[in-house]
Tab-separated table of C-alpha atoms and ligand atoms in Angstrom:
chain	number	residue	atom	x	y	z
W	3	MET	CA	-3.336	6.035	66.615
W	4	THR	CA	0.429	6.151	66.835
W	5	ASP	CA	2.171	4.836	63.762
W	6	ILE	CA	4.924	2.376	64.702
W	7	ILE	CA	7.496	2.795	61.930
W	8	ASP	CA	8.596	-0.647	60.790
W	9	GLY	CA	12.323	-0.361	60.081
W	10	ASP	CA	12.574	-4.068	59.247
W	11	ALA	CA	9.966	-3.750	56.482
W	12	ILE	CA	11.432	-0.542	55.000
W	13	ALA	CA	14.917	-2.064	55.100
W	14	ALA	CA	13.635	-5.185	53.319
W	15	ALA	CA	12.023	-3.013	50.624
W	16	THR	CA	15.290	-1.085	50.286
W	17	ARG	CA	17.252	-4.320	49.824
W	18	ASP	CA	14.723	-5.466	47.199
W	19	GLU	CA	15.143	-2.206	45.322
W	20	LEU	CA	18.916	-2.633	45.429
W	21	SER	CA	18.987	-6.219	44.220
W	22	GLY	CA	18.495	-5.216	40.573
W	23	ALA	CA	21.508	-2.909	40.680
W	24	VAL	CA	23.679	-5.613	42.267
W	25	GLU	CA	22.570	-8.031	39.538
W	26	THR	CA	23.294	-5.505	36.774
W	27	LEU	CA	26.831	-5.039	38.088
W	28	ALA	CA	27.420	-8.789	38.456
W	29	ASP	CA	26.064	-9.465	34.931
W	30	ALA	CA	28.464	-6.841	33.590
W	31	GLY	CA	31.335	-8.708	35.303
W	32	HIS	CA	31.745	-6.627	38.456
W	33	ARG	CA	30.400	-8.162	41.637
W	34	PRO	CA	30.178	-5.442	44.303
W	35	THR	CA	32.495	-6.343	47.183
W	36	LEU	CA	32.798	-5.081	50.740
W	37	ALA	CA	35.949	-5.671	52.810
W	38	THR	CA	35.641	-5.454	56.587
W	39	VAL	CA	38.622	-5.278	58.924
W	40	LEU	CA	38.276	-6.321	62.548
W	41	MET	CA	41.026	-5.749	65.118
W	42	SER	CA	39.226	-6.280	68.389
W	43	PRO	CA	38.035	-9.223	70.456
W	44	ASP	CA	34.904	-7.202	71.371
W	45	PRO	CA	31.909	-9.597	71.062
W	46	ALA	CA	29.560	-6.790	69.890
W	47	SER	CA	31.993	-5.939	67.065
W	48	GLU	CA	32.134	-9.625	66.092
W	49	THR	CA	28.339	-9.638	65.889
W	50	TYR	CA	28.219	-6.435	63.812
W	51	ILE	CA	30.788	-7.807	61.364
W	52	ALA	CA	28.904	-11.095	61.058
W	53	MET	CA	25.643	-9.228	60.352
W	54	LYS	CA	27.276	-7.016	57.716
W	55	GLN	CA	28.820	-10.043	56.006
W	56	ASP	CA	25.506	-11.953	56.072
W	57	ASP	CA	23.572	-8.965	54.702
W	58	CYS	CA	26.022	-8.654	51.808
W	59	GLU	CA	25.977	-12.312	50.942
W	60	GLU	CA	22.193	-12.422	51.006
W	61	LEU	CA	22.052	-9.649	48.401
W	62	GLY	CA	24.820	-11.103	46.220
W	63	ILE	CA	27.499	-8.649	47.364
W	64	GLY	CA	30.900	-10.258	47.797
W	65	THR	CA	32.747	-9.997	51.114
W	66	ARG	CA	36.299	-10.031	52.425
W	67	ASP	CA	36.547	-10.686	56.147
W	68	ILE	CA	39.947	-9.546	57.372
W	69	ARG	CA	40.915	-10.159	60.990
W	70	LEU	CA	43.991	-8.726	62.651
W	71	ASP	CA	45.341	-9.876	65.938
W	72	THR	CA	44.482	-7.464	68.773
W	73	ASP	CA	48.176	-7.019	69.506
W	74	ALA	CA	49.132	-6.399	65.892
W	75	SER	CA	50.838	-3.040	65.359
W	76	ALA	CA	49.099	0.066	64.063
W	77	GLU	CA	51.496	-0.176	61.110
W	78	ALA	CA	50.148	-3.664	60.273
W	79	LEU	CA	46.630	-2.244	60.209
W	80	PHE	CA	47.689	0.653	57.983
W	81	GLU	CA	49.443	-1.756	55.592
W	82	THR	CA	46.276	-3.846	55.407
W	83	ILE	CA	44.244	-0.734	54.613
W	84	ASP	CA	46.775	0.317	51.942
W	85	GLU	CA	46.527	-3.101	50.269
W	86	LEU	CA	42.729	-3.005	50.251
W	87	ASN	CA	42.778	0.572	48.952
W	88	GLU	CA	44.879	-0.667	46.014
W	89	ASP	CA	42.809	-3.794	45.382
W	90	ASP	CA	40.465	-3.165	42.443
W	91	SER	CA	38.257	-6.091	43.431
W	92	VAL	CA	37.309	-4.271	46.663
W	93	ASP	CA	34.697	-1.525	46.267
W	94	GLY	CA	33.834	-0.709	49.870
W	95	LEU	CA	36.102	-0.836	52.882
W	96	LEU	CA	35.487	-0.328	56.581
W	97	VAL	CA	37.433	-0.854	59.770
W	98	GLN	CA	35.137	-1.870	62.593
W	99	SER	CA	35.330	0.410	65.611
W	100	PRO	CA	36.562	0.180	68.331
W	101	VAL	CA	40.216	-0.502	67.571
W	102	PRO	CA	42.736	-1.090	70.395
W	103	ASP	CA	43.544	2.058	72.417
W	104	ARG	CA	47.063	2.394	71.021
W	105	VAL	CA	45.633	2.820	67.508
W	106	ASP	CA	44.170	6.230	66.685
W	107	TYR	CA	40.827	5.574	64.971
W	108	ARG	CA	40.969	9.004	63.371
W	109	GLU	CA	44.207	8.044	61.617
W	110	VAL	CA	42.596	4.778	60.546
W	111	VAL	CA	39.686	6.580	58.917
W	112	GLU	CA	41.996	9.081	57.233
W	113	ARG	CA	43.995	6.199	55.758
W	114	LEU	CA	40.958	4.837	53.870
W	115	ASP	CA	40.591	5.688	50.222
W	116	PRO	CA	37.624	8.093	50.453
W	117	ARG	CA	36.137	6.494	47.331
W	118	LYS	CA	35.917	3.194	49.244
W	119	ASP	CA	34.808	4.720	52.563
W	120	VAL	CA	31.257	3.345	52.497
W	121	ASP	CA	30.671	4.337	56.145
W	122	GLY	CA	31.083	7.943	54.997
W	123	PHE	CA	33.403	8.790	57.915
W	124	HIS	CA	36.481	10.056	56.001
W	125	PRO	CA	36.973	13.836	56.395
W	126	GLU	CA	36.672	14.255	52.626
W	127	ASN	CA	33.274	12.547	52.675
W	128	ILE	CA	32.143	14.508	55.729
W	129	GLY	CA	33.292	17.699	54.004
W	130	ARG	CA	31.304	16.832	50.905
W	131	LEU	CA	28.224	16.115	53.005
W	132	VAL	CA	28.499	19.449	54.809
W	133	ALA	CA	29.141	21.227	51.507
W	134	GLY	CA	25.918	19.748	50.155
W	135	TYR	CA	27.214	17.234	47.584
W	136	PRO	CA	27.648	13.990	49.504
W	137	ARG	CA	29.446	10.992	48.019
W	138	TYR	CA	28.341	8.500	50.678
W	139	LYS	CA	25.929	9.597	53.359
W	140	PRO	CA	26.734	7.926	56.710
W	141	CYS	CA	24.491	4.868	57.021
W	142	THR	CA	22.491	5.668	60.171
W	143	PRO	CA	21.357	9.207	59.292
W	144	HIS	CA	20.816	8.211	55.668
W	145	GLY	CA	18.718	5.267	56.839
W	146	ILE	CA	16.640	7.607	58.994
W	147	GLN	CA	16.150	9.999	56.094
W	148	ARG	CA	15.074	7.094	53.934
W	149	MET	CA	12.733	5.773	56.621
W	150	LEU	CA	11.032	9.156	57.030
W	151	ALA	CA	10.583	9.466	53.264
W	152	ALA	CA	9.194	5.929	52.987
W	153	THR	CA	6.693	6.726	55.750
W	154	GLY	CA	5.535	9.844	53.919
W	155	ILE	CA	6.907	12.234	56.538
W	156	ASP	CA	7.763	15.591	55.021
W	157	THR	CA	10.772	17.206	56.661
W	158	ALA	CA	10.498	20.506	54.758
W	159	GLY	CA	9.597	23.338	57.085
W	160	ALA	CA	9.420	21.024	60.117
W	161	HIS	CA	11.322	21.780	63.301
W	162	ALA	CA	13.703	18.847	63.761
W	163	VAL	CA	15.501	18.393	67.073
W	164	VAL	CA	18.498	16.059	67.155
W	165	ILE	CA	19.835	14.890	70.520
W	166	GLY	CA	23.517	14.081	70.039
W	167	ARG	CA	26.352	15.617	68.047
W	168	SER	CA	28.544	12.591	67.333
W	169	ARG	CA	30.546	12.290	64.141
W	170	ILE	CA	28.619	9.204	63.012
W	171	VAL	CA	25.035	10.076	63.944
W	172	GLY	CA	24.144	13.487	65.390
W	173	LYS	CA	26.218	15.816	63.223
W	174	PRO	CA	25.512	14.187	59.843
W	175	MET	CA	21.836	13.774	60.820
W	176	ALA	CA	21.522	17.492	61.493
W	177	ASN	CA	23.285	18.288	58.211
W	178	LEU	CA	20.936	16.079	56.220
W	179	LEU	CA	17.848	17.470	57.924
W	180	PHE	CA	18.681	21.117	57.353
W	181	GLY	CA	20.308	20.520	53.956
W	182	ARG	CA	18.605	21.581	50.769
W	183	GLY	CA	16.377	19.194	48.854
W	184	PRO	CA	14.096	16.234	49.532
W	185	GLY	CA	14.515	14.772	53.024
W	186	GLY	CA	15.951	18.093	54.207
W	187	ASN	CA	14.797	21.701	54.457
W	188	ALA	CA	13.937	21.280	58.141
W	189	THR	CA	14.809	23.910	60.720
W	190	THR	CA	17.167	21.997	62.957
W	191	THR	CA	18.205	22.263	66.585
W	192	VAL	CA	21.091	20.126	67.871
W	193	CYS	CA	21.217	19.227	71.578
W	194	HIS	CA	24.092	17.676	73.532
W	195	SER	CA	25.212	17.036	77.078
W	196	HIS	CA	25.619	20.764	77.794
W	197	THR	CA	22.153	21.691	76.556
W	198	ASP	CA	20.178	23.541	79.188
W	199	ASP	CA	16.617	22.312	79.756
W	200	LEU	CA	16.605	19.549	77.174
W	201	ALA	CA	12.871	18.933	77.601
W	202	ALA	CA	12.053	22.521	76.606
W	203	LYS	CA	13.900	21.940	73.320
W	204	THR	CA	12.507	18.482	72.600
W	205	ARG	CA	8.942	19.655	73.196
W	206	GLN	CA	9.349	22.014	70.252
W	207	ALA	CA	10.203	19.175	67.877
W	208	ASP	CA	7.958	18.109	65.035
W	209	ILE	CA	10.625	15.480	64.348
W	210	LEU	CA	12.757	14.301	67.262
W	211	VAL	CA	15.855	12.180	66.678
W	212	ALA	CA	17.315	10.760	69.897
W	213	ALA	CA	20.945	9.658	69.566
W	214	ALA	CA	22.488	10.186	72.990
W	215	GLY	CA	23.271	6.620	74.046
W	216	VAL	CA	21.419	7.211	77.339
W	217	PRO	CA	18.788	4.578	78.127
W	218	GLU	CA	15.270	6.063	77.963
W	219	LEU	CA	16.493	9.654	78.242
W	220	VAL	CA	13.324	10.910	76.517
W	221	ASP	CA	9.913	10.176	77.974
W	222	GLY	CA	6.422	11.099	76.868
W	223	SER	CA	6.430	14.364	78.822
W	224	MET	CA	9.286	15.625	76.605
W	225	ILE	CA	7.434	15.045	73.329
W	226	GLN	CA	5.037	17.322	71.479
W	227	GLU	CA	1.634	15.779	70.700
W	228	GLY	CA	1.783	14.161	67.257
W	229	ALA	CA	5.560	14.462	66.816
W	230	VAL	CA	7.610	11.933	64.853
W	231	VAL	CA	10.093	10.230	67.193
W	232	VAL	CA	13.152	8.434	65.843
W	233	ASP	CA	15.027	6.416	68.442
W	234	VAL	CA	18.621	5.700	67.446
W	235	GLY	CA	19.819	4.470	70.839
W	236	ILE	CA	20.867	0.890	71.400
W	237	ASN	CA	21.487	0.377	75.097
W	238	ARG	CA	21.803	-2.869	76.952
W	239	VAL	CA	20.432	-2.625	80.498
W	240	GLN	CA	19.896	-5.086	83.342
W	241	ARG	CA	16.316	-5.282	84.598
W	242	GLU	CA	15.166	-7.717	87.237
W	243	GLY	CA	18.249	-9.784	86.564
W	244	GLU	CA	17.579	-9.912	82.804
W	245	SER	CA	19.551	-8.202	80.060
W	246	GLU	CA	17.302	-6.009	77.922
W	247	LEU	CA	17.802	-3.808	74.861
W	248	VAL	CA	16.306	-0.327	75.168
W	249	GLY	CA	16.532	2.848	73.140
W	250	ASP	CA	17.079	6.460	74.159
W	251	VAL	CA	13.294	6.864	74.285
W	252	GLU	CA	10.937	5.392	76.856
W	253	PHE	CA	8.760	3.667	74.291
W	254	GLU	CA	5.551	3.164	76.266
W	255	SER	CA	5.121	6.747	77.477
W	256	ALA	CA	6.374	8.174	74.163
W	257	ARG	CA	3.910	6.237	72.029
W	258	GLU	CA	1.025	7.765	74.012
W	259	VAL	CA	1.949	11.196	72.656
W	260	ALA	CA	3.893	10.685	69.411
W	261	GLY	CA	2.236	10.591	66.003
W	262	ALA	CA	4.828	8.084	64.778
W	263	ILE	CA	7.700	6.340	66.521
W	264	THR	CA	10.469	3.879	65.692
W	265	PRO	CA	10.841	0.849	67.967
W	266	VAL	CA	14.079	-0.601	69.379
W	267	PRO	CA	14.910	-3.092	68.036
W	268	GLY	CA	13.362	-3.084	64.567
W	269	GLY	CA	13.597	0.647	63.816
W	270	VAL	CA	16.792	2.458	62.905
W	271	GLY	CA	19.128	-0.563	63.235
W	272	PRO	CA	17.957	-2.454	60.117
W	273	MET	CA	17.980	0.788	58.117
W	274	THR	CA	21.642	1.393	59.024
W	275	ARG	CA	22.475	-2.071	57.714
W	276	ALA	CA	20.504	-1.555	54.500
W	277	MET	CA	22.253	1.727	53.737
W	278	LEU	CA	25.677	0.090	54.009
W	279	LEU	CA	24.549	-2.198	51.188
W	280	TYR	CA	23.397	0.856	49.249
W	281	ASN	CA	26.729	2.644	49.687
W	282	THR	CA	28.678	-0.489	48.717
W	283	THR	CA	26.618	-0.917	45.552
W	284	LYS	CA	27.062	2.769	44.763
W	285	ALA	CA	30.831	2.407	45.303
W	286	ALA	CA	30.919	-0.577	42.930
W	287	SER	CA	29.044	1.342	40.270
W	288	ARG	CA	31.345	4.348	40.577
W	289	GLN	CA	34.556	2.319	40.694
W	290	SER	CA	33.644	0.048	37.776
W	291	GLY	CA	32.106	2.805	35.650
W	292	ILE	CA	29.084	0.544	35.074
W	293	ASP	CA	25.728	2.317	35.265
W	294	ALA	CA	23.887	0.055	37.706
W	295	ASP	CA	20.704	2.121	37.574
W	296	LEU	CA	20.787	2.575	41.347
W	297	PRO	CA	17.387	3.282	42.830
W	298	ALA	CA	16.937	6.910	43.788
W	299	LEU	CA	17.397	6.364	47.505
W	300	ASP	CA	19.399	9.520	47.960
W	301	VAL	CA	16.426	11.293	49.415
I	28	NDP	P1	28.180	9.115	71.188
I	28	NDP	O1	28.410	8.678	72.592
I	28	NDP	O2	29.330	9.256	70.278
I	28	NDP	O3	27.414	10.517	71.210
I	28	NDP	C1	26.362	10.760	72.091
I	28	NDP	C2	25.909	12.200	71.964
I	28	NDP	O4	24.814	12.407	72.837
I	28	NDP	C3	26.979	13.208	72.338
I	28	NDP	O5	26.961	14.294	71.440
I	28	NDP	C4	26.566	13.669	73.741
I	28	NDP	O6	26.885	15.011	74.029
I	28	NDP	C5	25.057	13.520	73.670
I	28	NDP	N1	24.494	13.278	75.000
I	28	NDP	C6	24.889	12.359	75.900
I	28	NDP	N2	24.120	12.442	77.016
I	28	NDP	C7	23.236	13.428	76.790
I	28	NDP	C8	22.197	14.001	77.563
I	28	NDP	N3	21.904	13.569	78.793
I	28	NDP	N4	21.493	15.019	77.038
I	28	NDP	C9	21.748	15.481	75.787
I	28	NDP	N5	22.725	14.972	75.003
I	28	NDP	C10	23.461	13.959	75.510
I	28	NDP	O7	27.095	8.112	70.611
I	28	NDP	P2	26.699	7.752	69.087
I	28	NDP	O8	26.220	8.952	68.389
I	28	NDP	O9	27.748	6.925	68.469
I	28	NDP	O10	25.462	6.775	69.372
I	28	NDP	C11	24.313	7.203	70.071
I	28	NDP	C12	23.419	6.006	70.344
I	28	NDP	O11	23.011	5.470	69.114
I	28	NDP	C13	24.102	4.854	71.090
I	28	NDP	O12	23.142	4.227	71.909
I	28	NDP	C14	24.520	3.926	69.970
I	28	NDP	O13	24.629	2.584	70.413
I	28	NDP	C15	23.378	4.107	69.030
I	28	NDP	N6	23.673	3.819	67.633
I	28	NDP	C16	22.740	3.122	66.947
I	28	NDP	C17	22.905	2.871	65.614
I	28	NDP	C18	21.818	2.142	64.901
I	28	NDP	O14	22.039	1.711	63.783
I	28	NDP	N7	20.628	2.024	65.477
I	28	NDP	C19	24.095	3.288	64.888
I	28	NDP	C20	25.004	4.093	65.679
I	28	NDP	C21	24.789	4.341	67.008
I	28	NDP	P3	28.413	15.560	74.087
I	28	NDP	O15	28.836	15.731	72.665
I	28	NDP	O16	28.282	16.834	74.806
I	28	NDP	O17	29.199	14.508	74.818
């Protein structure tokens, strides 16, 4: 029987575990607060921001929803970031990507106060992660690590294969998997668009993380019997005139072979959202100096 890993349920349990810490901070006079900055008319970005704001409010985390006109200058965005960096009532801060082409997103990320960078994208936070003492783990790979731990999947000694080497998913995922300690200690292979014979690599995986952004790139023939398959991809495709959401894994053929698999939707996505709440609460605890007794999610 293939285990379908229920990301919605694990995310809900994670939020429950976090609620006590949020309450402790609020009772001590510091309500954790996340500021989001949106500078794009992109409908998907609007949806992501709305979900992040709703998630926060549901857990008792305060929000600041800052919108900049798409034709505002890069300087206006930087000034906004500077103000939020200085604002003690803001614990976590993120600028929703994409930003308009004339704005360099790398500069945007570098402008964030790394202590408020709850996405974990600032070079200082990436450096800390790679060095082995992360401040904020990026939400998607951290969510995956958490999901594997909650499902009782031991990464130590496993061969993990990650498809994708992006800054936000593939690279930090690989670092967490081969890093020392719980949720790590795997032997890790990273594949990308120049990898020769991808299937030969994926078939060696005890744990396969697919984060390529290519609809159904991985099918059952590319998976080792009994492997754990984590599908990060979120791809909208048109099928028979209908718009459909699919992952990077062909779910039906993969589930025939895999020992456990995450669905799309309802797998990695909700975990990413839950870990943003975790990082924001952690930021609030650090910034306020109040011990919020954060649950030990840093697996
Ligand atoms: P990027 O486009 O930034 O990176 C994709 C990576 O996959 C690149 O490293 C690329 O290689 C590699 N790749 C592309 N095609 C192939 C291929 N045919 N074979 C092997 N490797 C390939 O994407 P992201 O990392 O940002 O996102 C990946 C997917 O995950 C997307 O579908 C995205 O929507 C989704 N996502 C989901 C999240 C969630 O919460 N569920 C969160 C974030 C992303 P190269 O470096 O050589 O170009």
